[in-house]
Coordinates of C-alpha atoms in Angstrom, one line a residue:
Chain A
M289 CA 7.9 37.5 13.1
T290 CA 7.1 35.4 9.9
L291 CA 10.5 36.1 8.5
T292 CA 12.0 33.8 11.7
L293 CA 9.1 31.3 11.6
A294 CA 9.7 30.2 7.6
L295 CA 12.8 29.6 8.9
V296 CA 11.8 27.2 11.3
Q297 CA 9.9 25.5 9.4
I298 CA 12.6 25.2 6.3
L299 CA 15.2 23.9 8.8
N300 CA 12.9 21.5 10.2
G301 CA 11.9 20.6 6.1
L302 CA 15.4 20.2 5.9
Q303 CA 16.1 18.4 8.4
F304 CA 13.0 15.8 7.5
G305 CA 13.5 15.6 3.7
L306 CA 17.6 14.7 5.6
I307 CA 15.5 11.7 7.3
L308 CA 14.4 11.0 5.0
F309 CA 17.3 10.9 2.0
L310 CA 18.3 7.8 4.9
I311 CA 16.3 6.0 4.4
A312 CA 15.1 6.3 0.4
A313 CA 19.0 6.0 -0.1
G314 CA 19.2 2.3 0.3
L315 CA 15.6 1.8 -0.3
T316 CA 16.0 2.9 -4.2
L317 CA 19.4 1.3 -4.7
V318 CA 18.1 -2.4 -3.6
F319 CA 15.1 -1.2 -6.6
G320 CA 17.6 -0.1 -8.9
V321 CA 20.1 -2.7 -8.3
M322 CA 18.0 -6.3 -7.1
D323 CA 14.4 -4.6 -9.2
F324 CA 13.4 -5.6 -5.8
I325 CA 9.9 -3.2 -3.9
N326 CA 10.4 -3.9 -0.6
L327 CA 7.9 -2.4 1.0
A328 CA 9.4 -3.9 4.8
H329 CA 12.1 -1.0 4.2
G330 CA 10.0 1.0 6.3
V331 CA 9.8 -1.8 10.2
Q332 CA 13.9 -1.1 8.9
Y333 CA 13.8 1.8 10.2
M334 CA 11.1 0.6 13.2
V335 CA 13.0 -1.3 14.7
G336 CA 16.3 0.8 14.7
A337 CA 14.0 3.5 16.5
Y338 CA 12.5 0.2 19.1
F339 CA 16.4 -0.8 18.7
V340 CA 17.7 2.2 20.5
A341 CA 15.3 2.9 22.0
A342 CA 16.3 -0.9 24.6
F343 CA 20.2 -0.8 23.8
T344 CA 20.0 3.3 25.5
A345 CA 17.9 2.3 28.2
M346 CA 19.9 -1.0 28.4
T347 CA 23.0 0.9 29.2
G348 CA 22.0 3.6 30.5
G349 CA 23.9 6.7 27.4
F350 CA 21.8 7.5 24.4
F351 CA 26.1 7.1 22.1
T352 CA 26.5 3.4 23.4
G353 CA 22.9 2.7 22.2
L354 CA 23.3 3.7 19.6
A355 CA 26.5 1.9 19.0
L356 CA 24.6 -1.2 19.3
A357 CA 21.6 0.4 17.4
L358 CA 23.6 0.6 14.6
P359 CA 24.8 -3.3 14.4
A360 CA 21.9 -4.7 15.5
A361 CA 19.5 -3.2 12.7
L362 CA 22.4 -4.7 10.1
I363 CA 22.4 -7.8 11.9
F364 CA 18.8 -7.7 11.7
G365 CA 18.3 -6.7 7.8
L366 CA 20.9 -8.5 7.2
L367 CA 18.8 -11.7 8.5
L368 CA 15.6 -11.1 6.6
E369 CA 18.0 -10.8 3.8
L370 CA 18.6 -14.1 4.0
L371 CA 15.0 -15.7 5.6
I372 CA 12.9 -14.0 3.2
F373 CA 14.0 -12.0 0.8
R374 CA 16.5 -13.3 -1.1
H375 CA 14.1 -16.0 -2.5
L376 CA 11.7 -12.7 -3.4
Y377 CA 14.7 -11.5 -6.2
D378 CA 13.6 -14.3 -9.7
R379 CA 9.7 -13.5 -8.4
D380 CA 7.0 -10.3 -10.4
H381 CA 6.7 -7.4 -7.5
L382 CA 2.6 -8.3 -7.1
D383 CA 4.9 -11.3 -4.9
Q384 CA 7.0 -8.8 -3.5
V385 CA 4.9 -6.7 -2.4
L386 CA 2.7 -9.4 -0.7
A387 CA 5.7 -10.8 1.3
T388 CA 7.3 -7.7 2.8
F389 CA 4.4 -6.6 3.5
G390 CA 3.3 -9.4 5.2
V391 CA 6.7 -9.4 7.3
I392 CA 5.0 -4.9 8.1
I393 CA 2.3 -6.8 9.7
F394 CA 4.0 -9.2 11.5
L395 CA 6.8 -6.5 12.6
N396 CA 4.1 -4.0 14.0
Q397 CA 2.1 -6.5 16.3
A398 CA 6.2 -8.5 17.2
V399 CA 7.9 -5.4 18.8
K400 CA 3.9 -4.4 20.4
F401 CA 4.7 -7.8 22.0
V402 CA 8.3 -7.6 22.9
W403 CA 8.9 -3.4 24.0
G404 CA 4.6 -3.1 24.5
A405 CA 1.7 -1.6 22.6
A406 CA 2.8 2.2 24.5
P407 CA 5.1 4.3 22.8
L408 CA 9.0 4.3 24.2
N409 CA 10.5 7.9 24.5
V410 CA 14.2 7.8 24.5
P411 CA 15.8 11.7 26.0
I412 CA 17.9 13.2 24.8
P413 CA 21.7 13.6 25.0
D414 CA 22.3 15.9 27.8
A415 CA 25.0 17.7 26.1
L416 CA 22.6 18.3 22.9
S417 CA 19.4 18.6 24.5
G418 CA 19.7 22.7 24.9
A419 CA 19.3 25.0 22.1
I420 CA 21.1 27.8 20.5
E421 CA 19.9 30.6 19.3
I422 CA 20.7 31.3 15.1
T423 CA 19.8 35.1 14.4
D424 CA 18.0 37.4 17.2
G425 CA 15.2 35.7 18.8
L426 CA 15.3 32.0 17.3
L427 CA 16.4 29.4 19.2
Y428 CA 16.6 26.1 17.1
P429 CA 17.1 22.6 18.8
V430 CA 20.4 21.1 19.0
W431 CA 19.9 18.1 18.3
R432 CA 17.7 18.9 15.1
L433 CA 21.0 20.4 13.9
I434 CA 22.7 17.9 14.7
I435 CA 20.1 15.2 12.5
I436 CA 20.7 18.1 9.4
A437 CA 24.6 18.1 9.9
V438 CA 24.6 14.4 9.3
G439 CA 22.6 13.5 7.3
L440 CA 24.2 16.5 5.2
L441 CA 27.5 14.0 6.1
V442 CA 25.6 10.3 4.5
G443 CA 24.6 12.3 1.9
L444 CA 28.8 13.1 1.2
A445 CA 29.9 10.1 2.2
L446 CA 27.7 7.7 -0.5
Y447 CA 28.3 10.4 -2.7
L448 CA 31.6 10.3 -2.6
V449 CA 31.8 5.8 -2.4
V450 CA 29.0 5.9 -5.6
N451 CA 30.3 8.2 -7.5
K452 CA 34.6 7.6 -6.5
T453 CA 35.3 4.6 -5.3
K454 CA 34.8 0.8 -7.3
L455 CA 32.4 -0.9 -5.6
G456 CA 30.1 2.5 -6.2
M457 CA 30.8 2.0 -10.0
L458 CA 29.9 -1.5 -9.5
V459 CA 26.1 0.0 -8.4
R460 CA 26.2 2.7 -9.9
A461 CA 26.7 -0.3 -13.0
G462 CA 24.0 -2.6 -11.6
A463 CA 22.0 0.1 -10.7
S464 CA 21.3 0.6 -14.6
N465 CA 21.3 -3.2 -15.9
A466 CA 22.4 -5.8 -13.7
P467 CA 22.8 -8.7 -15.9
I468 CA 25.4 -7.0 -17.0
V469 CA 26.9 -6.1 -14.4
S470 CA 26.9 -10.2 -13.7
A471 CA 28.2 -11.3 -17.0
L472 CA 30.1 -9.3 -16.6
G473 CA 32.4 -11.3 -14.3
V474 CA 30.7 -9.3 -10.6
N475 CA 29.7 -12.0 -7.8
I476 CA 25.8 -9.0 -7.9
R477 CA 24.8 -11.6 -5.2
L478 CA 27.3 -10.3 -2.6
L479 CA 27.5 -7.4 -4.0
F480 CA 23.4 -6.7 -3.4
T481 CA 23.9 -8.0 -0.8
I482 CA 26.3 -4.7 0.4
V483 CA 24.2 -2.5 -1.0
F484 CA 20.6 -4.2 1.5
G485 CA 23.4 -4.3 4.4
V486 CA 24.0 -1.0 4.1
G487 CA 20.3 -0.1 3.1
A488 CA 19.4 -1.0 5.4
M489 CA 21.6 -0.1 8.9
L490 CA 21.2 3.7 7.3
A491 CA 17.4 2.7 7.6
G492 CA 17.2 1.9 10.8
F493 CA 21.1 4.3 11.6
A494 CA 17.5 7.4 10.8
G495 CA 15.3 5.5 13.5
A496 CA 17.8 6.4 16.0
M497 CA 18.5 9.4 14.7
I498 CA 14.6 10.1 15.1
A499 CA 13.8 7.9 18.9
P500 CA 14.9 11.7 20.3
I501 CA 12.7 13.6 19.4
L502 CA 9.4 11.3 18.2
S503 CA 7.6 8.7 20.2
V504 CA 8.7 5.2 19.1
E505 CA 5.3 3.4 18.5
P506 CA 4.5 0.3 16.4
G507 CA 3.2 0.9 12.9
M508 CA 6.5 4.5 12.5
G509 CA 7.8 3.2 9.8
D510 CA 5.1 2.4 7.8
N511 CA 3.8 6.4 6.8
V512 CA 7.1 6.6 6.7
L513 CA 7.4 4.0 3.9
I514 CA 5.8 4.9 1.1
L515 CA 7.1 8.4 2.0
A516 CA 10.6 6.8 0.8
F517 CA 8.2 5.1 -2.5
V518 CA 7.6 8.7 -3.4
V519 CA 11.7 10.3 -2.7
I520 CA 12.9 7.5 -4.5
V521 CA 9.6 7.3 -7.6
I522 CA 9.8 10.8 -8.3
G523 CA 14.2 10.9 -7.9
G524 CA 13.8 8.4 -10.8
I525 CA 14.0 4.7 -9.2
G526 CA 18.1 3.4 -8.3
S527 CA 19.3 7.0 -8.6
I528 CA 21.1 8.4 -5.1
R529 CA 21.5 12.2 -6.4
G530 CA 17.8 11.9 -7.8
A531 CA 16.8 10.5 -4.2
F532 CA 19.1 12.9 -2.2
I533 CA 16.8 15.9 -4.5
A534 CA 14.3 14.7 -4.4
A535 CA 14.4 13.8 -0.3
L536 CA 14.9 17.2 1.0
L537 CA 12.3 18.7 -2.2
I538 CA 9.7 16.1 -0.3
G539 CA 10.6 17.1 2.7
L540 CA 10.0 20.7 2.6
V541 CA 7.1 20.9 0.7
D542 CA 5.4 19.3 3.1
T543 CA 7.4 21.2 6.4
L544 CA 5.8 24.6 4.5
G545 CA 2.6 23.2 3.3
R546 CA 1.3 22.9 5.7
F547 CA 2.5 25.5 7.6
F548 CA 1.4 28.0 5.3
A549 CA -1.4 26.9 3.5
P550 CA -4.2 27.5 5.7
T551 CA -2.0 31.4 6.1
L552 CA -2.1 31.2 2.0
L553 CA -5.7 30.5 1.3
R554 CA -7.4 33.5 3.9
A555 CA -6.4 35.6 1.1
L556 CA -9.1 33.7 -1.0
L557 CA -11.4 32.3 2.0
D558 CA -13.1 34.0 4.7
P559 CA -10.5 32.8 8.0
S560 CA -11.8 29.5 9.4
A561 CA -12.5 28.0 5.8
A562 CA -9.2 28.5 4.7
S563 CA -7.6 27.0 7.4
Q564 CA -10.1 24.6 7.6
T565 CA -9.4 23.5 3.2
G566 CA -5.5 24.8 4.8
R567 CA -5.2 21.7 6.3
A568 CA -6.7 19.4 4.1
I569 CA -4.8 20.7 1.6
A570 CA -1.7 20.4 3.0
P571 CA -1.0 17.3 3.5
M572 CA -1.8 15.9 0.2
L573 CA 0.5 17.8 -1.7
I574 CA 3.7 15.3 -1.9
Y575 CA 0.7 13.3 -4.2
I576 CA 0.2 15.8 -5.7
L577 CA 3.3 16.8 -6.2
M578 CA 4.8 13.3 -7.3
A579 CA 1.2 12.5 -9.6
A580 CA 2.8 16.1 -11.3
V581 CA 6.1 14.7 -11.7
L582 CA 5.0 11.1 -13.2
F583 CA 2.7 12.1 -15.9
F584 CA 6.0 14.8 -17.4
R585 CA 8.2 12.3 -16.8
P586 CA 7.3 8.8 -15.8
S587 CA 10.5 7.4 -14.9
G588 CA 11.4 9.9 -12.7
L589 CA 12.8 13.2 -12.2
F590 CA 17.0 11.5 -12.9
P591 CA 16.0 7.7 -14.2
A592 CA 19.2 5.1 -13.7
K593 CA 18.1 2.7 -16.2
K594 CA 18.0 4.7 -19.8
Chain B
M213 CA 8.4 -38.5 -30.0
N214 CA 6.4 -40.1 -27.8
N215 CA 7.6 -37.7 -24.7
L216 CA 6.3 -34.9 -27.7
V217 CA 2.6 -36.8 -28.1
D218 CA 2.4 -37.4 -24.3
L219 CA 2.7 -34.0 -23.5
D220 CA 0.4 -32.9 -25.3
A221 CA -2.2 -35.4 -24.9
A222 CA -1.8 -34.2 -21.0
P223 CA -3.5 -31.4 -20.7
A224 CA -6.1 -32.4 -23.8
L225 CA -7.2 -35.0 -21.6
A226 CA -7.3 -33.3 -18.6
T227 CA -8.9 -30.1 -19.4
P228 CA -12.6 -31.3 -19.1
T229 CA -12.9 -32.3 -15.9
R230 CA -10.4 -29.4 -14.8
A231 CA -12.9 -26.7 -17.1
R232 CA -15.8 -28.5 -15.4
R233 CA -14.5 -28.0 -11.9
T234 CA -14.4 -24.5 -12.4
R235 CA -17.7 -23.7 -13.6
I236 CA -19.0 -26.1 -10.9
L237 CA -16.8 -24.3 -8.3
P238 CA -19.2 -20.9 -8.4
V239 CA -22.2 -22.5 -8.1
I240 CA -21.0 -24.3 -5.2
I241 CA -19.7 -20.5 -3.1
F242 CA -23.2 -19.2 -4.2
A243 CA -25.5 -21.6 -3.5
A244 CA -24.0 -21.9 -0.1
F245 CA -23.9 -18.3 0.7
A246 CA -27.4 -18.0 0.0
L247 CA -28.0 -21.3 2.1
V248 CA -26.0 -19.4 4.9
P249 CA -29.2 -17.9 6.5
L250 CA -31.3 -21.1 6.1
A251 CA -29.0 -23.1 8.0
L252 CA -28.9 -20.7 11.5
L253 CA -32.1 -20.3 11.9
L254 CA -30.8 -22.6 15.6
G255 CA -27.6 -20.7 15.9
P256 CA -26.0 -17.9 16.8
Q257 CA -27.7 -16.1 13.8
S258 CA -26.4 -12.7 13.8
Y259 CA -23.1 -12.9 15.1
V260 CA -22.4 -15.5 11.8
L261 CA -25.0 -14.0 9.4
A262 CA -22.8 -10.3 10.2
V263 CA -19.3 -12.5 9.6
V264 CA -20.5 -13.8 5.6
T265 CA -22.1 -10.4 5.2
R266 CA -18.4 -9.6 5.6
I267 CA -16.8 -11.7 3.8
M268 CA -19.0 -11.4 0.5
I269 CA -18.7 -7.2 1.1
L270 CA -14.3 -7.7 0.9
A271 CA -14.7 -10.4 -2.3
L272 CA -16.6 -7.9 -3.6
G273 CA -13.8 -5.4 -3.5
A274 CA -10.9 -7.8 -4.3
M275 CA -13.4 -9.5 -7.3
S276 CA -13.3 -6.8 -8.8
L277 CA -9.6 -5.9 -8.5
D278 CA -9.3 -9.1 -10.1
L279 CA -10.4 -7.2 -13.0
L280 CA -7.4 -4.7 -13.2
I281 CA -4.1 -7.7 -10.9
G282 CA -5.8 -10.6 -12.6
Y283 CA -6.6 -10.2 -16.2
G284 CA -5.4 -6.8 -16.2
A285 CA -1.9 -6.8 -15.3
M286 CA -2.1 -3.2 -13.3
I287 CA -1.3 -3.8 -9.9
S288 CA -2.7 -1.3 -8.1
F289 CA -1.7 -0.3 -4.9
G290 CA -4.4 2.7 -4.5
H291 CA -7.8 0.3 -4.4
A292 CA -9.2 0.7 -1.6
A293 CA -9.9 4.6 -2.0
F294 CA -13.0 3.6 -3.6
V295 CA -13.7 0.9 -0.7
G296 CA -13.8 4.4 0.9
L297 CA -15.7 7.2 -1.3
G298 CA -18.2 4.1 -1.4
A299 CA -18.8 4.7 2.1
Y300 CA -17.9 8.6 2.6
S301 CA -20.3 8.9 -0.2
V302 CA -22.5 7.1 2.4
A303 CA -21.6 8.0 5.4
I304 CA -21.9 11.8 4.5
L305 CA -25.1 11.6 3.0
A306 CA -26.7 10.0 5.9
S307 CA -25.3 12.8 8.1
H308 CA -27.4 15.6 6.7
G309 CA -30.6 13.2 6.4
I310 CA -30.1 12.1 3.3
T311 CA -31.1 8.2 4.0
D312 CA -32.3 7.8 0.1
G313 CA -31.0 4.3 -1.1
F314 CA -30.7 5.1 -4.4
V315 CA -29.7 8.3 -3.9
Q316 CA -26.8 7.9 -2.2
L317 CA -25.7 4.9 -4.2
A318 CA -25.9 7.4 -7.4
V319 CA -23.2 9.4 -5.3
A320 CA -21.4 7.1 -4.2
L321 CA -21.0 5.5 -8.5
A322 CA -20.6 9.2 -9.7
T323 CA -18.4 10.2 -7.6
S324 CA -16.0 7.1 -7.9
L325 CA -16.5 7.1 -11.2
I326 CA -14.7 10.8 -11.9
F327 CA -12.4 9.5 -9.6
A328 CA -11.4 6.2 -11.4
L329 CA -11.3 8.4 -15.2
F330 CA -9.5 11.4 -12.7
T331 CA -6.8 9.0 -11.4
G332 CA -6.7 6.3 -14.3
A333 CA -5.8 9.1 -16.3
I334 CA -2.2 9.4 -15.0
S335 CA -1.8 6.2 -14.0
L336 CA -1.6 4.7 -16.4
R337 CA 0.1 6.6 -18.6
T338 CA 2.9 5.1 -16.2
K339 CA 4.3 1.1 -16.1
G340 CA 5.3 -1.0 -14.2
V341 CA 6.1 0.0 -10.3
Y342 CA 5.5 2.9 -11.2
F343 CA 2.0 2.6 -11.5
I344 CA 1.7 0.2 -8.6
M345 CA 3.7 4.2 -6.5
I346 CA 0.9 6.4 -8.5
T347 CA -2.2 3.9 -7.5
L348 CA -0.7 4.1 -3.8
A349 CA -0.5 8.2 -3.7
F350 CA -3.6 8.5 -4.8
G351 CA -4.9 6.6 -2.4
Q352 CA -2.9 8.1 0.2
M353 CA -4.7 11.3 -1.4
L354 CA -8.3 10.2 -0.5
F355 CA -6.5 8.6 2.7
F356 CA -5.2 12.8 3.8
L357 CA -8.3 13.6 2.4
T358 CA -10.4 12.1 4.6
T359 CA -8.9 12.7 7.7
S360 CA -9.6 16.7 7.4
L361 CA -12.7 15.8 7.0
A362 CA -13.3 17.8 10.5
A363 CA -16.8 18.2 9.7
Y364 CA -17.5 14.6 9.2
G365 CA -15.6 13.2 12.3
G366 CA -12.2 13.3 11.1
D367 CA -9.4 10.7 12.1
D368 CA -12.1 9.5 14.2
G369 CA -14.3 8.8 11.7
L370 CA -18.2 9.3 11.5
T371 CA -21.0 6.3 13.1
L372 CA -23.8 6.1 10.9
A373 CA -27.7 7.1 12.3
A374 CA -29.7 4.8 10.2
R375 CA -28.6 2.5 7.5
S376 CA -29.6 3.2 3.7
T377 CA -33.3 3.1 3.4
F378 CA -35.2 1.9 0.1
F379 CA -38.7 3.7 -1.1
S380 CA -39.0 5.5 2.7
L381 CA -38.6 1.9 3.2
K382 CA -35.9 0.7 6.2
F383 CA -36.0 -2.4 5.9
M384 CA -32.3 -2.7 5.2
K385 CA -32.1 -2.9 9.4
N386 CA -32.8 -6.1 9.1
D387 CA -29.7 -8.0 9.2
L388 CA -31.6 -10.6 6.5
A389 CA -32.4 -8.0 4.8
M390 CA -28.5 -6.3 4.4
Y391 CA -27.5 -10.6 3.9
Y392 CA -29.7 -11.3 0.9
V393 CA -29.1 -7.4 -0.5
T394 CA -24.8 -7.4 -0.2
F395 CA -25.8 -11.7 -1.7
G396 CA -27.6 -9.9 -4.8
T397 CA -25.1 -7.8 -5.6
L398 CA -22.2 -9.8 -5.6
L399 CA -24.2 -12.7 -7.5
G400 CA -24.3 -9.9 -9.9
A401 CA -21.2 -8.3 -10.0
Y402 CA -20.1 -11.5 -10.5
L403 CA -21.5 -12.0 -13.5
L404 CA -21.3 -9.1 -14.7
L405 CA -17.6 -9.6 -14.5
R406 CA -18.1 -12.7 -16.3
A407 CA -19.2 -11.4 -18.8
I408 CA -17.3 -8.9 -19.2
V409 CA -13.9 -10.9 -19.4
A410 CA -16.0 -13.2 -21.8
S411 CA -16.3 -10.3 -24.1
R412 CA -14.5 -9.5 -26.9
F413 CA -13.5 -6.7 -24.6
G414 CA -12.6 -8.7 -21.8
R415 CA -10.3 -11.2 -24.4
V416 CA -8.3 -7.5 -25.6
L417 CA -7.7 -6.9 -21.7
R418 CA -6.1 -10.5 -21.3
G419 CA -4.1 -10.0 -24.8
I420 CA -2.7 -5.9 -23.5
R421 CA -1.9 -7.8 -20.0
E422 CA 0.0 -10.9 -22.0
N423 CA 1.7 -8.0 -24.4
P424 CA 0.7 -4.9 -25.2
V425 CA 3.7 -3.3 -27.8
R426 CA 1.4 -7.2 -30.3
M427 CA -1.9 -5.2 -29.2
E428 CA -1.2 -1.8 -30.2
A429 CA 0.7 -3.1 -33.4
I430 CA -2.2 -5.3 -34.7
G431 CA -4.9 -2.4 -33.7
F432 CA -6.2 -1.6 -30.1
A433 CA -5.4 1.5 -28.0
P434 CA -4.3 -0.5 -24.7
Y435 CA -4.3 2.4 -23.3
R436 CA -8.4 3.0 -23.7
Y437 CA -9.1 -0.6 -22.7
Q438 CA -6.9 -0.5 -19.5
L439 CA -8.8 2.6 -18.8
T440 CA -12.7 1.6 -18.7
A441 CA -11.2 -1.2 -16.6
Y442 CA -10.2 0.8 -14.2
V443 CA -13.8 2.8 -14.3
I444 CA -15.3 -0.2 -14.2
A445 CA -13.0 -2.1 -11.1
G446 CA -13.7 1.3 -9.0
L447 CA -17.6 1.8 -9.4
I448 CA -17.8 -2.3 -8.1
A449 CA -15.6 -0.8 -5.7
G450 CA -17.3 1.8 -5.1
G451 CA -20.7 -0.5 -4.4
S452 CA -19.3 -3.0 -1.7
G453 CA -18.4 0.7 0.1
F454 CA -22.1 2.1 0.1
L455 CA -22.4 -2.0 1.9
L456 CA -19.5 -1.9 3.8
A457 CA -21.3 1.5 5.6
N458 CA -24.1 0.4 5.6
Q459 CA -23.3 -3.8 6.8
T460 CA -20.8 -1.4 10.1
E461 CA -23.0 2.0 10.6
F462 CA -19.0 3.9 10.7
V463 CA -16.8 5.2 8.1
S464 CA -13.9 5.7 9.2
P465 CA -10.4 6.9 7.5
A466 CA -9.4 3.9 8.1
Y467 CA -10.9 2.4 5.1
T468 CA -9.5 4.3 2.5
A469 CA -5.2 3.5 4.6
W470 CA -2.9 1.5 2.5
Q471 CA -3.1 -1.4 4.9
R472 CA -6.3 -2.3 3.0
S473 CA -5.3 -2.1 -0.7
G474 CA -2.6 -4.7 0.5
E475 CA -5.4 -6.5 1.9
L476 CA -7.5 -6.5 -0.5
I477 CA -4.3 -7.7 -2.3
F478 CA -3.5 -10.0 -0.2
V479 CA -7.3 -11.5 -0.2
L480 CA -7.0 -11.6 -4.1
V481 CA -3.3 -13.5 -4.2
L482 CA -4.8 -15.6 -1.4
G483 CA -8.3 -17.1 -3.5
G484 CA -5.9 -17.3 -6.5
L485 CA -5.5 -13.9 -9.4
G486 CA -7.8 -13.5 -12.3
S487 CA -10.6 -16.6 -11.7
L488 CA -13.4 -14.4 -10.0
H489 CA -14.5 -16.8 -7.8
G490 CA -10.7 -16.7 -6.2
A491 CA -11.5 -13.4 -4.5
I492 CA -15.0 -15.5 -2.7
L493 CA -12.2 -18.1 -1.4
G494 CA -9.5 -15.7 -0.6
A495 CA -12.1 -13.4 1.5
A496 CA -13.8 -15.7 3.4
A497 CA -10.0 -17.9 4.2
F498 CA -8.9 -14.6 5.7
T499 CA -11.0 -13.2 7.0
L500 CA -11.9 -16.7 9.3
L501 CA -8.5 -17.0 9.6
A502 CA -8.8 -13.0 10.8
D503 CA -11.3 -13.8 13.5
I504 CA -10.5 -17.1 15.0
L505 CA -6.5 -16.2 15.5
S506 CA -8.3 -13.1 16.8
H507 CA -10.1 -15.5 19.2
Y508 CA -7.2 -17.4 20.6
T509 CA -4.5 -15.0 20.4
E510 CA -4.4 -10.8 20.7
N511 CA -1.0 -10.8 18.6
W512 CA -2.6 -13.4 15.7
A513 CA -1.2 -10.8 13.2
M514 CA 1.9 -12.2 14.0
I515 CA 1.5 -15.8 12.7
F516 CA -1.0 -13.2 9.9
G517 CA 2.1 -12.5 8.8
P518 CA 4.4 -15.6 8.8
I519 CA 1.3 -17.0 7.0
L520 CA 1.3 -14.5 4.6
I521 CA 5.0 -15.0 3.3
L522 CA 4.9 -18.4 2.6
V523 CA 1.4 -18.2 0.8
V524 CA 3.1 -16.1 -2.0
L525 CA 6.9 -18.6 -0.9
F526 CA 4.6 -21.4 -2.0
V527 CA 1.1 -21.6 -2.9
R528 CA 1.0 -21.0 -6.3
G529 CA -2.6 -19.8 -8.1
G530 CA -4.1 -19.4 -4.4
I531 CA -6.8 -22.1 -3.2
N532 CA -8.9 -21.6 -6.5
G533 CA -5.9 -23.6 -7.7
L534 CA -5.4 -26.5 -4.5
F535 CA -9.2 -26.9 -6.0
G536 CA -7.7 -27.8 -9.5
G537 CA -8.3 -24.3 -10.9
K538 CA -6.4 -22.4 -13.4
P539 CA -6.2 -19.2 -13.9

């Protein structure tokens, strides 16, 4: 019984971790290549979810909705880059943090203005709405398994692109030393626009995939954004591999922590105090983990800059 | 050759007036705050008093952050945690019947001190972006701690039964008294920070901001100075939390949310970094703008966000810069 429950929690943790990876992948590259802190990356996730909700309602099918939402998220991201972010690359981190904070304030209100404050629901596609039996008595929703599969596929694809192609080589070089890459005759602005667009689309994709199991609402990107930052800081800024490992780590620690902290504490404290303390400690675990990692390795686990 | 002379002469001529202006502006600001209640004797006093009190409390938090960002180049993205600590100290003690202001303030400052020492000691090992992120992480830790305080309202927050008492007197209950307590605290904090910034300690801190390696080479250990500044800023922000809880008679986890830390930075940059009184100008502009815009439309954030972006992109030196103040 406990084992099955633990397995479910591990799967949930993996699914959460992979969603975080989809968001963090773009963030870490943008950060690594251009040294640009983009707080507005979280709203990209929210906008992706809203797009899929809107297009699904419009076309009647989730997959047609998704097919329209992805390019829309890409265009939206590039538009933001063109209008605002482009003017911030040469600024210091303080300016970047503030201006992108302004983008968050605006967009959180703008989605409320356009789609209303009430959460939107996106139905899971009929064919994939069931659950399958993994082991005896363990039913797990198909949609969550699909998120895990898609997340792993995207991770693999990114790994191949970053490590086996010329574009990937340039991205890695850009993350470790952008000025030199630029001096060697590479159009770093164009490279960056590509990286930014792909990153924005991946975050939008994460939002679209999660939309059927979460409610789509204003501000949904804010907390995810902070978690994505925790991921890239633990993983080391600019490193896809670091982001992948750290995302899974955060996903598992957070999910399992919330589940097991009260149970484990019960051995030390009486039940009500244990569940109380457990619930207090669980959400703090990942931040404690981050502080610990930075204490011992101030540049994260896999820093891209040497 | 002529050019060189001109370049040298221009700042020399400009300096005296500029220096006078930066000295006069804070005096004007504080005089205005001191006189606001008198000017309102005939008007809708309680509402305006509450707004101006809010401005001063926000200014106190932002001003303490100025010591870190403006003078120490330590961009803390978790400063709202201290405001939350101060506010929750008041509310939790009050819920147990301890309304004595001195006890509450002592607890607020003590918890801020401990939190600042602990988080500062770890955070200051990191630099640049990592410092921003780790202070953010500590802020989030406190946020989740406050949401899990089921006995003290959890997510919903906690209403204060009564404002703090001093010598068993309930004079803080009076909005005018509350106003002048806040005014006195702000003035005191301003003079204290002014003295700190001008002292040897402040000069070392600014030296570290400009070039930590060089400061280390001439015999100063940056870490200690930065940690001391971090603790001072935390204490003042904790004090602003004490006032905030008293003014709103309510505390909630939202006080410690990362968006609040972002707001503090915004207020500071809007007013002008590295001048101390810039934080007051920023707090006034921020609060009044939000108040006025929210009168006209519920979607005021859609106007507010772009204003923030435009300020960052085009207004260098903030409002203080417009008045000719220099950072």
